[in-house]
Amino acid sequence: MERITSKVLGYDVDLLSFDDAINLVLEKMHKSEGMQIVTINPEIIEMAKQSKMLDSVLNNAELVVPDGSGIELALKLKGIQQERIPGIDFAKELINSCAMFQYPVALIGAKEDVIQTTTRRLQSEFQGLNICYNRNGYFSNNKEDEIIQELANTNPKFVLIALGAPKQEIFITKCRKIMPNTIFIGVGGSFDVWAGVVERAPEFFQIMRAEWLYRTIKQPERIKRIYKTLPMFLFKVIIEAIKENGLFVSKSKEK
């Protein structure tokens, strides 16, 4: 499948449907080809502008799906009607596929009780699911090499990392150095939702592309972070869209 992308503030975002994205990843799994999947949102883009390591991850990831509603809006301003692909739903469907094809899955992240509850619930939900490795996300940097080797020894096809951005994306690049044929995805707080520790936004908020608003209502401490990110992101994507649509003429071109 030929990769079709559009840039949002300098970063490629894949343009494809939810089902096509699933099929693309499954094709890689069937061929034992590895890839890093990034579920991109405005916060990750703003982080990447400040981090060379994350910038490199976004520029080299084989699949970048439009997770945040802000990304969907940025593409719409360019005249691109791209459906949002929520990372939590995307990852869950890939787990379902792994169960059907009996591909081993690994989970890393969250607290110990959360990772164990997530493991039990996923195995209960998806008959035959083989979770070959799980590990909580509370480990120091000097333990990373040991954990990566433990993970590699279990030979998973699909690995979900829930360490939060940008830590999970950078950790994945380290894993891929010795596991080039494995599929990796960063899933943020998904384990907390699957374990029932955190409630996902009701369907109304999902349909209205306002899950971020629901999370902010539930977690007011997020306001400061969102306030610093979203307004500037929206301003930048509007300017980018104006430039690309030919509505902005620089003074140098007017002369």
mmCIF file with all atom_site columns, N, CA and C in Angstrom, residues 3 5 12 38 48 53 80 101 108 166 180 182 186 229 239 253:
data_model
loop_
_atom_site.group_PDB
_atom_site.id
_atom_site.type_symbol
_atom_site.label_atom_id
_atom_site.label_alt_id
_atom_site.label_comp_id
_atom_site.label_asym_id
_atom_site.label_entity_id
_atom_site.label_seq_id
_atom_site.pdbx_PDB_ins_code
_atom_site.Cartn_x
_atom_site.Cartn_y
_atom_site.Cartn_z
_atom_site.occupancy
_atom_site.B_iso_or_equiv
_atom_site.pdbx_formal_charge
_atom_site.auth_seq_id
_atom_site.auth_comp_id
_atom_site.auth_asym_id
_atom_site.auth_atom_id
_atom_site.pdbx_PDB_model_num
ATOM 1  N N  . ARG A 1 3   ? 2.077  4.852   0.704  1.00 0.00 ? 3   ARG A N  1
ATOM 2  C CA . ARG A 1 3   ? 1.846  5.736   1.835  1.00 0.00 ? 3   ARG A CA 1
ATOM 3  C C  . ARG A 1 3   ? 1.443  7.129   1.346  1.00 0.00 ? 3   ARG A C  1
ATOM 4  N N  . THR A 1 5   ? 0.451  10.894  2.764  1.00 0.00 ? 5   THR A N  1
ATOM 5  C CA . THR A 1 5   ? 0.535  11.703  3.983  1.00 0.00 ? 5   THR A CA 1
ATOM 6  C C  . THR A 1 5   ? 0.279  13.176  3.681  1.00 0.00 ? 5   THR A C  1
ATOM 7  N N  . ASP A 1 12  ? 4.667  14.535  9.077  1.00 0.00 ? 12  ASP A N  1
ATOM 8  C CA . ASP A 1 12  ? 3.771  13.732  8.246  1.00 0.00 ? 12  ASP A CA 1
ATOM 9  C C  . ASP A 1 12  ? 2.693  13.067  9.084  1.00 0.00 ? 12  ASP A C  1
ATOM 10 N N  . VAL A 1 38  ? 2.869  5.904   15.725 1.00 0.00 ? 38  VAL A N  1
ATOM 11 C CA . VAL A 1 38  ? 2.689  7.073   16.593 1.00 0.00 ? 38  VAL A CA 1
ATOM 12 C C  . VAL A 1 38  ? 1.255  7.562   16.456 1.00 0.00 ? 38  VAL A C  1
ATOM 13 N N  . ALA A 1 48  ? 7.598  17.786  20.340 1.00 0.00 ? 48  ALA A N  1
ATOM 14 C CA . ALA A 1 48  ? 8.630  17.487  19.349 1.00 0.00 ? 48  ALA A CA 1
ATOM 15 C C  . ALA A 1 48  ? 9.385  18.743  18.921 1.00 0.00 ? 48  ALA A C  1
ATOM 16 N N  . MET A 1 53  ? 15.039 14.415  20.045 1.00 0.00 ? 53  MET A N  1
ATOM 17 C CA . MET A 1 53  ? 14.802 12.972  20.025 1.00 0.00 ? 53  MET A CA 1
ATOM 18 C C  . MET A 1 53  ? 13.379 12.660  19.560 1.00 0.00 ? 53  MET A C  1
ATOM 19 N N  . ILE A 1 80  ? -8.699 18.636  3.692  1.00 0.00 ? 80  ILE A N  1
ATOM 20 C CA . ILE A 1 80  ? -8.563 17.175  3.736  1.00 0.00 ? 80  ILE A CA 1
ATOM 21 C C  . ILE A 1 80  ? -9.543 16.606  4.749  1.00 0.00 ? 80  ILE A C  1
ATOM 22 N N  . PHE A 1 101 ? -5.127 -14.289 15.270 1.00 0.00 ? 101 PHE A N  1
ATOM 23 C CA . PHE A 1 101 ? -4.019 -14.909 14.554 1.00 0.00 ? 101 PHE A CA 1
ATOM 24 C C  . PHE A 1 101 ? -3.007 -15.568 15.492 1.00 0.00 ? 101 PHE A C  1
ATOM 25 N N  . ILE A 1 108 ? 3.802  -2.946  28.415 1.00 0.00 ? 108 ILE A N  1
ATOM 26 C CA . ILE A 1 108 ? 4.710  -2.287  29.358 1.00 0.00 ? 108 ILE A CA 1
ATOM 27 C C  . ILE A 1 108 ? 4.124  -0.933  29.725 1.00 0.00 ? 108 ILE A C  1
ATOM 28 N N  . PRO A 1 166 ? 6.743  12.162  25.985 1.00 0.00 ? 166 PRO A N  1
ATOM 29 C CA . PRO A 1 166 ? 7.431  11.483  24.886 1.00 0.00 ? 166 PRO A CA 1
ATOM 30 C C  . PRO A 1 166 ? 8.223  10.251  25.311 1.00 0.00 ? 166 PRO A C  1
ATOM 31 N N  . PRO A 1 180 ? 13.875 -5.314  15.527 1.00 0.00 ? 180 PRO A N  1
ATOM 32 C CA . PRO A 1 180 ? 13.468 -4.599  14.304 1.00 0.00 ? 180 PRO A CA 1
ATOM 33 C C  . PRO A 1 180 ? 12.246 -5.191  13.608 1.00 0.00 ? 180 PRO A C  1
ATOM 34 N N  . THR A 1 182 ? 9.402  -6.191  15.101 1.00 0.00 ? 182 THR A N  1
ATOM 35 C CA . THR A 1 182 ? 8.243  -6.131  15.996 1.00 0.00 ? 182 THR A CA 1
ATOM 36 C C  . THR A 1 182 ? 7.471  -4.840  15.772 1.00 0.00 ? 182 THR A C  1
ATOM 37 N N  . GLY A 1 186 ? 2.749  3.428   21.099 1.00 0.00 ? 186 GLY A N  1
ATOM 38 C CA . GLY A 1 186 ? 2.622  4.093   22.391 1.00 0.00 ? 186 GLY A CA 1
ATOM 39 C C  . GLY A 1 186 ? 1.154  4.367   22.663 1.00 0.00 ? 186 GLY A C  1
ATOM 40 N N  . THR A 1 229 ? -0.734 24.651  25.205 1.00 0.00 ? 229 THR A N  1
ATOM 41 C CA . THR A 1 229 ? -0.543 23.939  23.949 1.00 0.00 ? 229 THR A CA 1
ATOM 42 C C  . THR A 1 229 ? -1.570 24.284  22.873 1.00 0.00 ? 229 THR A C  1
ATOM 43 N N  . ILE A 1 239 ? -2.408 29.501  10.261 1.00 0.00 ? 239 ILE A N  1
ATOM 44 C CA . ILE A 1 239 ? -1.428 30.191  9.421  1.00 0.00 ? 239 ILE A CA 1
ATOM 45 C C  . ILE A 1 239 ? -0.890 29.254  8.345  1.00 0.00 ? 239 ILE A C  1
ATOM 46 N N  . LYS A 1 253 ? 7.358  38.471  -2.142 1.00 0.00 ? 253 LYS A N  1
ATOM 47 C CA . LYS A 1 253 ? 6.712  38.086  -3.408 1.00 0.00 ? 253 LYS A CA 1
ATOM 48 C C  . LYS A 1 253 ? 5.950  39.257  -4.020 1.00 0.00 ? 253 LYS A C  1
#
